[in-house]
Short mmCIF file of C-alpha atoms and ligand atoms in Angstrom, two decimals:
data_model
loop_
_atom_site.label_atom_id
_atom_site.label_comp_id
_atom_site.label_asym_id
_atom_site.label_seq_id
_atom_site.Cartn_x
_atom_site.Cartn_y
_atom_site.Cartn_z
CA UNK A 22 -94.62 -25.61 19.24
CA UNK A 23 -97.51 -27.90 19.04
CA UNK A 24 -100.78 -26.43 17.91
CA UNK A 25 -102.94 -29.15 16.54
CA UNK A 26 -105.54 -28.58 13.97
CA UNK A 27 -108.28 -31.06 14.41
CA UNK A 28 -110.64 -31.80 11.66
CA UNK A 29 -112.32 -35.05 12.67
CA UNK A 30 -112.84 -34.11 16.30
CA UNK A 31 -113.57 -30.54 15.36
CA UNK A 32 -116.50 -31.63 13.26
CA UNK A 33 -118.23 -33.39 16.13
CA UNK A 34 -117.47 -30.55 18.48
CA UNK A 35 -118.67 -27.92 16.06
CA UNK A 36 -122.03 -28.11 17.79
CA UNK A 37 -120.49 -26.41 20.79
CA UNK A 38 -120.45 -22.76 19.90
CA UNK A 39 -118.93 -19.97 21.84
CA UNK A 40 -121.71 -17.63 22.82
CA UNK A 41 -120.06 -14.50 24.02
CA UNK A 42 -116.32 -14.85 23.70
CA UNK A 43 -115.76 -11.77 25.83
CA UNK A 44 -113.39 -13.47 28.22
CA UNK A 45 -111.63 -15.29 25.47
CA UNK A 46 -110.59 -12.57 23.12
CA UNK A 47 -106.92 -13.39 23.19
CA UNK A 48 -104.38 -11.15 21.52
CA UNK A 49 -104.06 -12.05 17.89
CA UNK A 50 -107.14 -14.22 17.97
CA UNK A 51 -108.98 -11.81 15.76
CA UNK A 52 -111.69 -11.54 18.40
CA UNK A 53 -112.62 -7.96 19.16
CA UNK A 54 -114.22 -9.04 22.42
CA UNK A 55 -117.75 -9.25 21.23
CA UNK A 56 -117.80 -11.75 18.39
CA UNK A 57 -118.91 -15.36 18.46
CA UNK A 58 -116.16 -17.87 17.91
CA UNK A 59 -116.41 -21.60 17.57
CA UNK A 60 -114.00 -23.71 19.65
CA UNK A 61 -112.17 -24.80 16.54
CA UNK A 62 -111.21 -21.18 15.97
CA UNK A 63 -109.76 -20.90 19.46
CA UNK A 64 -106.73 -22.29 21.22
CA UNK A 65 -105.75 -22.92 24.80
CA UNK A 66 -102.18 -22.74 26.10
CA UNK A 67 -101.33 -25.37 28.68
CA UNK A 68 -98.10 -24.83 30.65
CA UNK A 69 -96.89 -27.77 32.73
CA UNK A 70 -93.84 -27.81 35.02
CA UNK A 71 -91.95 -31.03 34.32
CA UNK A 72 -92.08 -34.45 32.77
CA UNK A 73 -90.07 -36.09 35.54
CA UNK A 74 -93.15 -36.62 37.72
CA UNK A 75 -95.55 -39.08 36.13
CA UNK A 76 -98.60 -37.12 37.20
CA UNK A 77 -97.86 -34.04 35.07
CA UNK A 78 -97.69 -36.20 31.96
CA UNK A 79 -101.14 -37.53 32.73
CA UNK A 80 -102.43 -34.07 33.58
CA UNK A 81 -101.12 -32.69 30.28
CA UNK A 82 -102.50 -35.57 28.23
CA UNK A 83 -105.90 -35.44 29.89
CA UNK A 84 -106.27 -31.67 29.57
CA UNK A 85 -105.21 -31.82 25.94
CA UNK A 86 -107.62 -34.63 25.12
CA UNK A 87 -110.51 -32.93 26.95
CA UNK A 88 -110.00 -29.62 25.16
CA UNK A 89 -109.53 -31.28 21.80
CA UNK A 90 -112.75 -33.23 22.28
CA UNK A 91 -114.53 -29.90 22.56
CA UNK A 92 -112.85 -28.71 19.38
CA UNK A 93 -110.17 -26.39 20.75
CA UNK A 94 -106.62 -26.32 19.49
CA UNK A 95 -104.18 -26.98 22.27
CA UNK A 96 -100.65 -25.86 22.82
CA UNK A 97 -99.12 -28.00 25.54
CA UNK A 98 -95.63 -27.22 26.84
CA UNK A 99 -93.44 -28.70 29.57
CA UNK A 100 -90.73 -26.55 31.09
CA UNK A 101 -88.22 -29.04 32.50
CA UNK A 102 -88.57 -27.46 35.94
CA UNK A 103 -86.76 -24.39 34.62
CA UNK A 104 -88.43 -21.09 35.52
CA UNK A 105 -87.12 -18.98 32.58
CA UNK A 106 -88.23 -21.71 30.17
CA UNK A 107 -91.73 -21.67 31.59
CA UNK A 108 -91.94 -17.84 31.48
CA UNK A 109 -90.80 -17.90 27.88
CA UNK A 110 -93.27 -20.59 26.89
CA UNK A 111 -96.14 -18.60 28.35
CA UNK A 112 -94.90 -15.37 26.73
CA UNK A 113 -94.95 -17.16 23.40
CA UNK A 114 -98.42 -18.58 23.94
CA UNK A 115 -99.69 -15.06 24.63
CA UNK A 116 -97.94 -13.53 21.63
CA UNK A 117 -99.28 -16.29 19.49
CA UNK A 118 -102.82 -15.45 20.57
CA UNK A 119 -104.10 -18.29 22.72
CA UNK A 120 -107.59 -17.60 24.02
CA UNK A 121 -107.13 -19.08 27.51
CA UNK A 122 -104.25 -20.30 29.67
CA UNK A 123 -104.02 -23.26 32.03
CA UNK A 124 -100.85 -23.01 34.11
CA UNK A 125 -99.19 -25.37 36.59
CA UNK A 126 -96.32 -23.19 37.76
CA UNK A 127 -92.83 -24.25 38.76
CA UNK A 128 -92.51 -21.26 41.09
CA UNK A 129 -95.97 -19.85 41.76
CA UNK A 130 -94.68 -16.31 42.22
CA UNK A 131 -92.41 -16.14 39.16
CA UNK A 132 -95.02 -15.52 36.48
CA UNK A 133 -96.47 -12.14 37.42
CA UNK A 134 -95.23 -10.46 34.21
CA UNK A 135 -96.89 -13.18 32.13
CA UNK A 136 -100.10 -12.83 34.11
CA UNK A 137 -100.10 -9.08 33.53
CA UNK A 138 -99.67 -9.68 29.79
CA UNK A 139 -102.50 -12.21 29.80
CA UNK A 140 -104.77 -9.73 31.55
CA UNK A 141 -103.86 -7.00 29.04
CA UNK A 142 -104.80 -9.39 26.22
CA UNK A 143 -108.05 -10.46 27.92
CA UNK A 144 -106.88 -14.03 28.29
CA UNK A 145 -108.45 -15.85 31.23
CA UNK A 146 -105.92 -17.69 33.38
CA UNK A 147 -106.66 -20.90 35.22
CA UNK A 148 -104.15 -21.86 37.87
CA UNK A 149 -103.75 -25.62 37.70
CA UNK A 150 -103.11 -27.62 40.87
CA UNK A 151 -100.46 -25.14 42.09
CA UNK A 152 -101.52 -21.64 43.06
CA UNK A 153 -100.21 -18.69 41.03
CA UNK A 154 -99.31 -16.11 43.66
CA UNK A 155 -98.69 -12.38 44.06
CA UNK A 156 -100.99 -11.39 41.22
CA UNK A 157 -104.56 -10.21 40.82
CA UNK A 158 -104.56 -11.66 37.35
CA UNK A 159 -105.50 -15.21 38.19
CA UNK A 160 -109.10 -15.96 37.35
CA UNK A 161 -109.72 -19.41 38.74
CA UNK A 162 -107.92 -22.21 40.56
CA UNK A 163 -108.55 -25.94 40.20
CA UNK A 164 -106.85 -28.17 42.73
CA UNK A 165 -107.32 -30.81 45.40
CA UNK A 166 -107.96 -30.27 49.07
CA UNK A 167 -104.26 -29.82 49.72
CA UNK A 168 -104.50 -29.41 53.50
CA UNK A 169 -106.36 -32.69 53.59
CA UNK A 170 -103.57 -34.35 51.60
CA UNK A 171 -101.27 -33.57 54.53
CA UNK A 172 -103.82 -34.74 57.09
CA UNK A 173 -104.14 -38.03 55.22
CA UNK A 174 -100.37 -38.45 54.96
CA UNK A 175 -100.00 -37.96 58.70
CA UNK A 176 -102.91 -40.29 59.49
CA UNK A 177 -101.37 -42.94 57.22
CA UNK A 178 -98.10 -42.56 59.10
CA UNK A 179 -99.84 -42.82 62.50
CA UNK A 180 -101.73 -45.88 61.29
CA UNK A 181 -98.59 -47.52 59.90
CA UNK A 182 -96.81 -46.88 63.20
CA UNK A 183 -99.63 -48.58 65.10
CA UNK A 184 -100.62 -45.40 66.96
CA UNK A 185 -104.01 -45.30 65.22
CA UNK A 186 -106.12 -48.34 64.39
CA UNK A 187 -107.77 -49.08 61.06
CA UNK A 188 -110.65 -46.73 61.92
CA UNK A 189 -108.06 -44.02 62.61
CA UNK A 190 -108.94 -44.08 66.30
CA UNK A 191 -106.25 -44.40 68.99
CA UNK A 192 -105.08 -48.02 68.83
CA UNK A 193 -105.57 -50.11 71.96
CA UNK A 194 -102.24 -51.81 71.54
CA UNK A 195 -100.33 -48.66 70.58
CA UNK A 196 -96.55 -48.84 71.15
CA UNK A 197 -95.53 -47.62 74.60
CA UNK A 198 -92.06 -46.36 73.79
CA UNK A 199 -91.54 -43.18 71.80
CA UNK A 200 -91.20 -43.71 68.06
CA UNK A 201 -88.63 -41.93 65.88
CA UNK A 202 -89.70 -40.20 62.71
CA UNK A 203 -88.21 -37.76 60.21
CA UNK A 204 -90.10 -35.17 58.20
CA UNK A 205 -89.82 -34.16 54.55
CA UNK A 206 -91.58 -31.32 52.73
CA UNK A 207 -91.88 -30.30 49.08
CA UNK A 208 -90.44 -27.27 47.29
CA UNK A 209 -90.94 -24.02 49.18
CA UNK A 210 -91.88 -22.09 46.02
CA UNK A 211 -94.90 -24.36 45.51
CA UNK A 212 -97.78 -23.17 47.68
CA UNK A 213 -99.02 -26.75 47.91
CA UNK A 214 -95.97 -27.73 49.92
CA UNK A 215 -97.12 -25.44 52.71
CA UNK A 216 -100.68 -26.78 52.73
CA UNK A 217 -99.45 -30.40 52.74
CA UNK A 218 -97.06 -29.58 55.57
CA UNK A 219 -99.65 -27.70 57.63
CA UNK A 220 -102.16 -30.55 57.34
CA UNK A 221 -99.54 -33.12 58.32
CA UNK A 222 -97.97 -31.17 61.17
CA UNK A 223 -101.32 -30.13 62.67
CA UNK A 224 -102.18 -33.85 62.76
CA UNK A 225 -98.82 -35.00 64.16
CA UNK A 226 -98.32 -32.17 66.65
CA UNK A 227 -100.24 -33.68 69.59
CA UNK A 228 -98.12 -36.85 69.31
CA UNK A 229 -94.93 -34.78 69.12
CA UNK A 230 -96.07 -32.74 72.11
CA UNK A 231 -96.86 -35.73 74.32
CA UNK A 232 -93.69 -37.61 73.35
CA UNK A 233 -95.39 -40.44 71.45
CA UNK A 234 -93.32 -39.31 68.47
CA UNK A 235 -89.92 -37.71 68.37
CA UNK A 236 -87.79 -36.30 65.58
CA UNK A 237 -84.18 -37.18 66.50
CA UNK A 238 -82.69 -34.75 63.96
CA UNK A 239 -84.68 -31.90 65.48
CA UNK A 240 -85.46 -30.76 61.92
CA UNK A 241 -89.09 -29.82 62.40
CA UNK A 242 -89.32 -26.58 60.42
CA UNK A 243 -90.56 -26.67 56.86
CA UNK A 244 -87.40 -24.82 55.76
CA UNK A 245 -85.27 -27.66 57.15
CA UNK A 246 -87.49 -30.38 55.72
CA UNK A 247 -88.02 -28.82 52.28
CA UNK A 248 -86.96 -30.47 49.02
CA UNK A 249 -86.04 -27.86 46.43
CA UNK A 250 -87.87 -28.48 43.08
CA UNK A 251 -89.26 -31.70 44.53
CA UNK A 252 -86.11 -33.54 43.40
CA UNK A 253 -85.85 -37.21 44.27
CA UNK A 254 -82.07 -37.13 44.56
CA UNK A 255 -82.20 -34.25 47.03
CA UNK A 256 -84.55 -36.19 49.29
CA UNK A 257 -82.42 -39.32 49.03
CA UNK A 258 -79.26 -37.38 49.95
CA UNK A 259 -80.97 -35.70 52.88
CA UNK A 260 -82.19 -39.08 54.16
CA UNK A 261 -78.65 -40.49 53.82
CA UNK A 262 -77.27 -37.54 55.79
CA UNK A 263 -79.92 -37.86 58.49
CA UNK A 264 -79.09 -41.54 58.91
CA UNK A 265 -75.36 -40.88 59.11
CA UNK A 266 -75.69 -38.00 61.52
CA UNK A 267 -78.52 -39.04 63.82
CA UNK A 268 -78.94 -42.80 63.54
CA UNK A 269 -75.39 -44.12 63.41
CA UNK A 270 -75.31 -45.60 66.89
CA UNK A 271 -77.99 -48.22 66.38
CA UNK A 272 -80.92 -45.85 66.80
CA UNK A 273 -84.19 -47.06 65.35
CA UNK A 274 -86.01 -45.02 62.71
CA UNK A 275 -89.69 -45.94 62.61
CA UNK A 276 -91.27 -43.68 60.02
CA UNK A 277 -90.77 -40.92 57.48
CA UNK A 278 -93.30 -38.34 56.38
CA UNK A 279 -92.66 -38.07 52.64
CA UNK A 280 -94.80 -35.69 50.59
CA UNK A 281 -94.61 -37.25 47.09
CA UNK A 282 -93.89 -40.69 45.65
CA UNK A 283 -90.59 -39.94 43.86
CA UNK A 284 -89.26 -38.52 47.15
CA UNK A 285 -90.60 -41.59 48.99
CA UNK A 286 -88.69 -43.85 46.63
CA UNK A 287 -85.47 -41.85 47.14
CA UNK A 288 -85.95 -42.08 50.90
CA UNK A 289 -86.65 -45.83 50.69
CA UNK A 290 -83.48 -46.33 48.64
CA UNK A 291 -81.47 -44.54 51.35
CA UNK A 292 -83.12 -46.59 54.11
CA UNK A 293 -82.53 -49.87 52.31
CA UNK A 294 -78.89 -49.04 51.58
CA UNK A 295 -78.46 -48.33 55.28
CA UNK A 296 -79.72 -51.83 56.08
CA UNK A 297 -83.05 -50.74 57.53
CA UNK A 298 -84.94 -53.66 55.94
CA UNK A 299 -86.20 -54.52 52.48
CA UNK A 300 -89.91 -54.57 53.36
CA UNK A 301 -92.04 -53.18 56.16
CA UNK A 302 -92.40 -56.70 57.47
CA UNK A 303 -88.69 -57.01 57.98
CA UNK A 304 -88.23 -53.64 59.55
CA UNK A 305 -88.26 -51.01 56.81
CA UNK A 306 -89.69 -47.79 58.31
CA UNK A 307 -93.19 -46.59 57.41
CA UNK A 308 -92.86 -44.17 54.47
CA UNK A 309 -95.80 -42.14 53.19
CA UNK A 310 -96.26 -40.66 49.71
CA UNK A 311 -98.51 -38.83 47.27
CA UNK A 312 -99.71 -39.14 43.68
CA UNK A 313 -100.16 -42.92 43.44
CA UNK A 314 -97.38 -43.19 40.85
CA UNK A 315 -97.26 -46.65 39.34
CA UNK A 316 -93.77 -47.47 40.69
CA UNK A 317 -94.92 -46.59 44.20
CA UNK A 318 -98.20 -48.47 43.91
CA UNK A 319 -96.14 -51.55 43.09
CA UNK A 320 -94.00 -50.88 46.17
CA UNK A 321 -97.19 -50.61 48.23
CA UNK A 322 -98.50 -53.88 46.80
CA UNK A 323 -95.11 -55.44 47.66
CA UNK A 324 -95.18 -54.16 51.26
CA UNK A 325 -92.31 -51.71 50.79
CA UNK A 326 -93.80 -48.19 50.64
CA UNK A 327 -96.56 -47.91 53.20
CA UNK A 328 -99.00 -45.51 51.60
CA UNK A 329 -99.69 -42.84 49.06
CA UNK A 330 -102.42 -40.30 48.41
CA UNK A 331 -104.51 -40.73 45.29
CA UNK A 332 -105.54 -37.55 43.55
CA UNK A 333 -107.51 -38.41 40.47
CA UNK A 334 -105.88 -36.17 37.90
CA UNK A 335 -108.50 -37.21 35.34
CA UNK A 336 -111.05 -35.28 37.40
CA UNK A 337 -108.73 -32.33 37.85
CA UNK A 338 -108.10 -32.15 34.11
CA UNK A 339 -111.88 -32.25 33.54
CA UNK A 340 -112.34 -29.33 35.93
CA UNK A 341 -109.69 -27.30 34.12
CA UNK A 342 -111.19 -28.07 30.74
CA UNK A 343 -114.64 -27.15 31.98
CA UNK A 344 -113.39 -23.88 33.47
CA UNK A 345 -111.55 -22.93 30.27
CA UNK A 346 -114.55 -23.83 28.14
CA UNK A 347 -116.86 -21.84 30.40
CA UNK A 348 -114.69 -18.73 30.07
CA UNK A 349 -114.43 -19.18 26.32
CA UNK A 350 -118.20 -19.44 26.11
CA UNK A 351 -118.44 -16.14 27.95
CA UNK A 352 -119.39 -17.56 31.34
CA UNK A 353 -117.81 -17.78 34.79
CA UNK A 354 -116.88 -21.16 36.29
CA UNK A 355 -118.52 -22.03 39.59
CA UNK A 356 -116.10 -22.25 42.56
CA UNK A 357 -116.71 -24.53 45.56
CA UNK A 358 -114.23 -22.64 47.74
CA UNK A 359 -113.85 -18.89 47.95
CA UNK A 360 -111.84 -18.64 51.18
CA UNK A 361 -108.81 -20.89 51.32
CA UNK A 362 -106.53 -19.76 48.54
CA UNK A 363 -105.28 -16.28 49.22
CA UNK A 364 -102.49 -15.75 46.70
CA UNK A 365 -101.13 -12.61 48.35
CA UNK A 366 -103.04 -10.29 46.01
CA UNK A 367 -106.53 -11.78 46.25
CA UNK A 368 -108.44 -14.85 47.29
CA UNK A 369 -108.67 -16.92 44.13
CA UNK A 370 -112.03 -18.61 43.53
CA UNK A 371 -111.24 -22.31 43.57
CA UNK A 372 -112.62 -25.69 42.79
CA UNK A 373 -111.25 -28.34 45.18
CA UNK A 374 -111.39 -32.08 44.64
CA UNK A 375 -111.22 -34.74 47.32
CA UNK A 376 -108.30 -37.11 47.87
CA UNK A 377 -108.01 -40.73 49.01
CA UNK A 378 -105.46 -42.54 51.15
CA UNK A 379 -104.05 -45.64 49.45
CA UNK A 380 -102.68 -48.58 51.44
CA UNK A 381 -101.79 -52.17 50.69
CA UNK A 382 -105.28 -53.24 51.74
CA UNK A 383 -107.21 -50.87 49.47
CA UNK A 384 -105.07 -50.10 46.40
CA UNK A 385 -106.97 -52.61 44.28
CA UNK A 386 -110.35 -51.14 45.10
CA UNK A 387 -109.23 -47.53 44.65
CA UNK A 388 -106.82 -47.80 41.73
CA UNK A 389 -107.56 -50.98 39.82
CA UNK A 390 -111.33 -51.25 40.13
CA UNK A 391 -111.66 -47.57 39.17
CA UNK A 392 -109.70 -48.25 35.96
CA UNK A 393 -106.85 -45.92 36.88
CA UNK A 394 -104.36 -48.79 36.56
CA UNK A 395 -104.60 -52.35 35.37
CA UNK A 396 -103.46 -55.20 37.59
CA UNK A 397 -100.66 -55.85 35.07
CA UNK A 398 -99.40 -52.29 35.42
CA UNK A 399 -99.32 -52.65 39.20
CA UNK A 400 -97.51 -56.00 38.91
CA UNK A 401 -94.86 -54.59 36.62
CA UNK A 402 -94.69 -51.16 38.24
CA UNK A 403 -94.80 -49.61 34.78
CA UNK A 404 -97.30 -47.82 32.63
C1 LIG B 1413 -98.48 -31.49 43.43
C2 LIG B 1413 -98.13 -32.92 43.78
C3 LIG B 1413 -96.77 -33.27 43.19
C4 LIG B 1413 -95.74 -32.21 43.49
C5 LIG B 1413 -94.43 -32.47 42.78
C6 LIG B 1413 -97.39 -30.56 43.84
O1 LIG B 1413 -97.71 -29.25 43.53
O2 LIG B 1413 -99.71 -31.15 44.05
O3 LIG B 1413 -99.12 -33.78 43.29
O4 LIG B 1413 -96.31 -34.48 43.72
O5 LIG B 1413 -96.21 -30.94 43.13
O6 LIG B 1413 -94.58 -32.43 41.40
#
């Protein structure tokens, strides 16, 4: 358990007082619902899914730093992609009396009991990046435009295949013969996987319909393309099996829709081992990605992975911190989308951030000039 008591930061943040505290009267916090509490008397529980994806480490660190800057104590927990562990961690946070919760779920539908307990204890719940489903007791959702992530992944694939030009218009010198692609999706229990998939498939469908693209495996349903728990090894094994089963007679594979960088790297490993080229220049298929993980940005700079999608998790963490702080000050955070995210029990008011496509020709501008990575990090592929 990691609840930090900040003295130095707390002093500077002591100017920020909680005005109403009504939404933040967590169980055991000593708040009867009406009293004023300073941030340094309040804590926020932050539940993150896993440390195996680089992004969640950054998300956790940034949320923690942002909350601590305001004076709050923070309890940050990672659950190793294990659902019972995450449920238990949140149970403990509630028992311990956190005043607000920020949750990035492993399985969005598996936490309804915890959400009920949070509601009973008057703890506002912010769903972080992944939607918490099947419960009324989700107050706010901060995320990216997930459908647009998929649209961008598909457009990157179409561009890499030469079907679209650099303005994402139909290319004049588009290939005449049909191109072969395979499709990968994320974990089915993560609502994002479905939005990414819908955005990508809606964009690819016209090219599948008119025969510009074909999927030799025939695996075009999300259930067939899914990668349980977003595991790299699972994607690599599926790619190996696809190559053995559908491409063993000299068939060309031109591209792969991959929904996240670790999966892209697993897929690239399988393609390379099968002798499909070391770089795009010498024949490696076009592989998409997401998250702009440092190892993948290096592969993009080296002409190996074709693209990724940059989602600035610094901004997402800021939004979560702001939403939590607003609740704890007795206010209501302002959504910019009140239609898209129906969680099965209600439409959750959401704040969506924009995403950017990253390619070899723009990674420096988007990722280095913005200070997200240094050139040295990109060169070494390490943080
Ligand atoms: C996130 C992605 C991430 C994936 C796997 C999704 O919910 O939106 O950024 O790559 O989970 O961790």
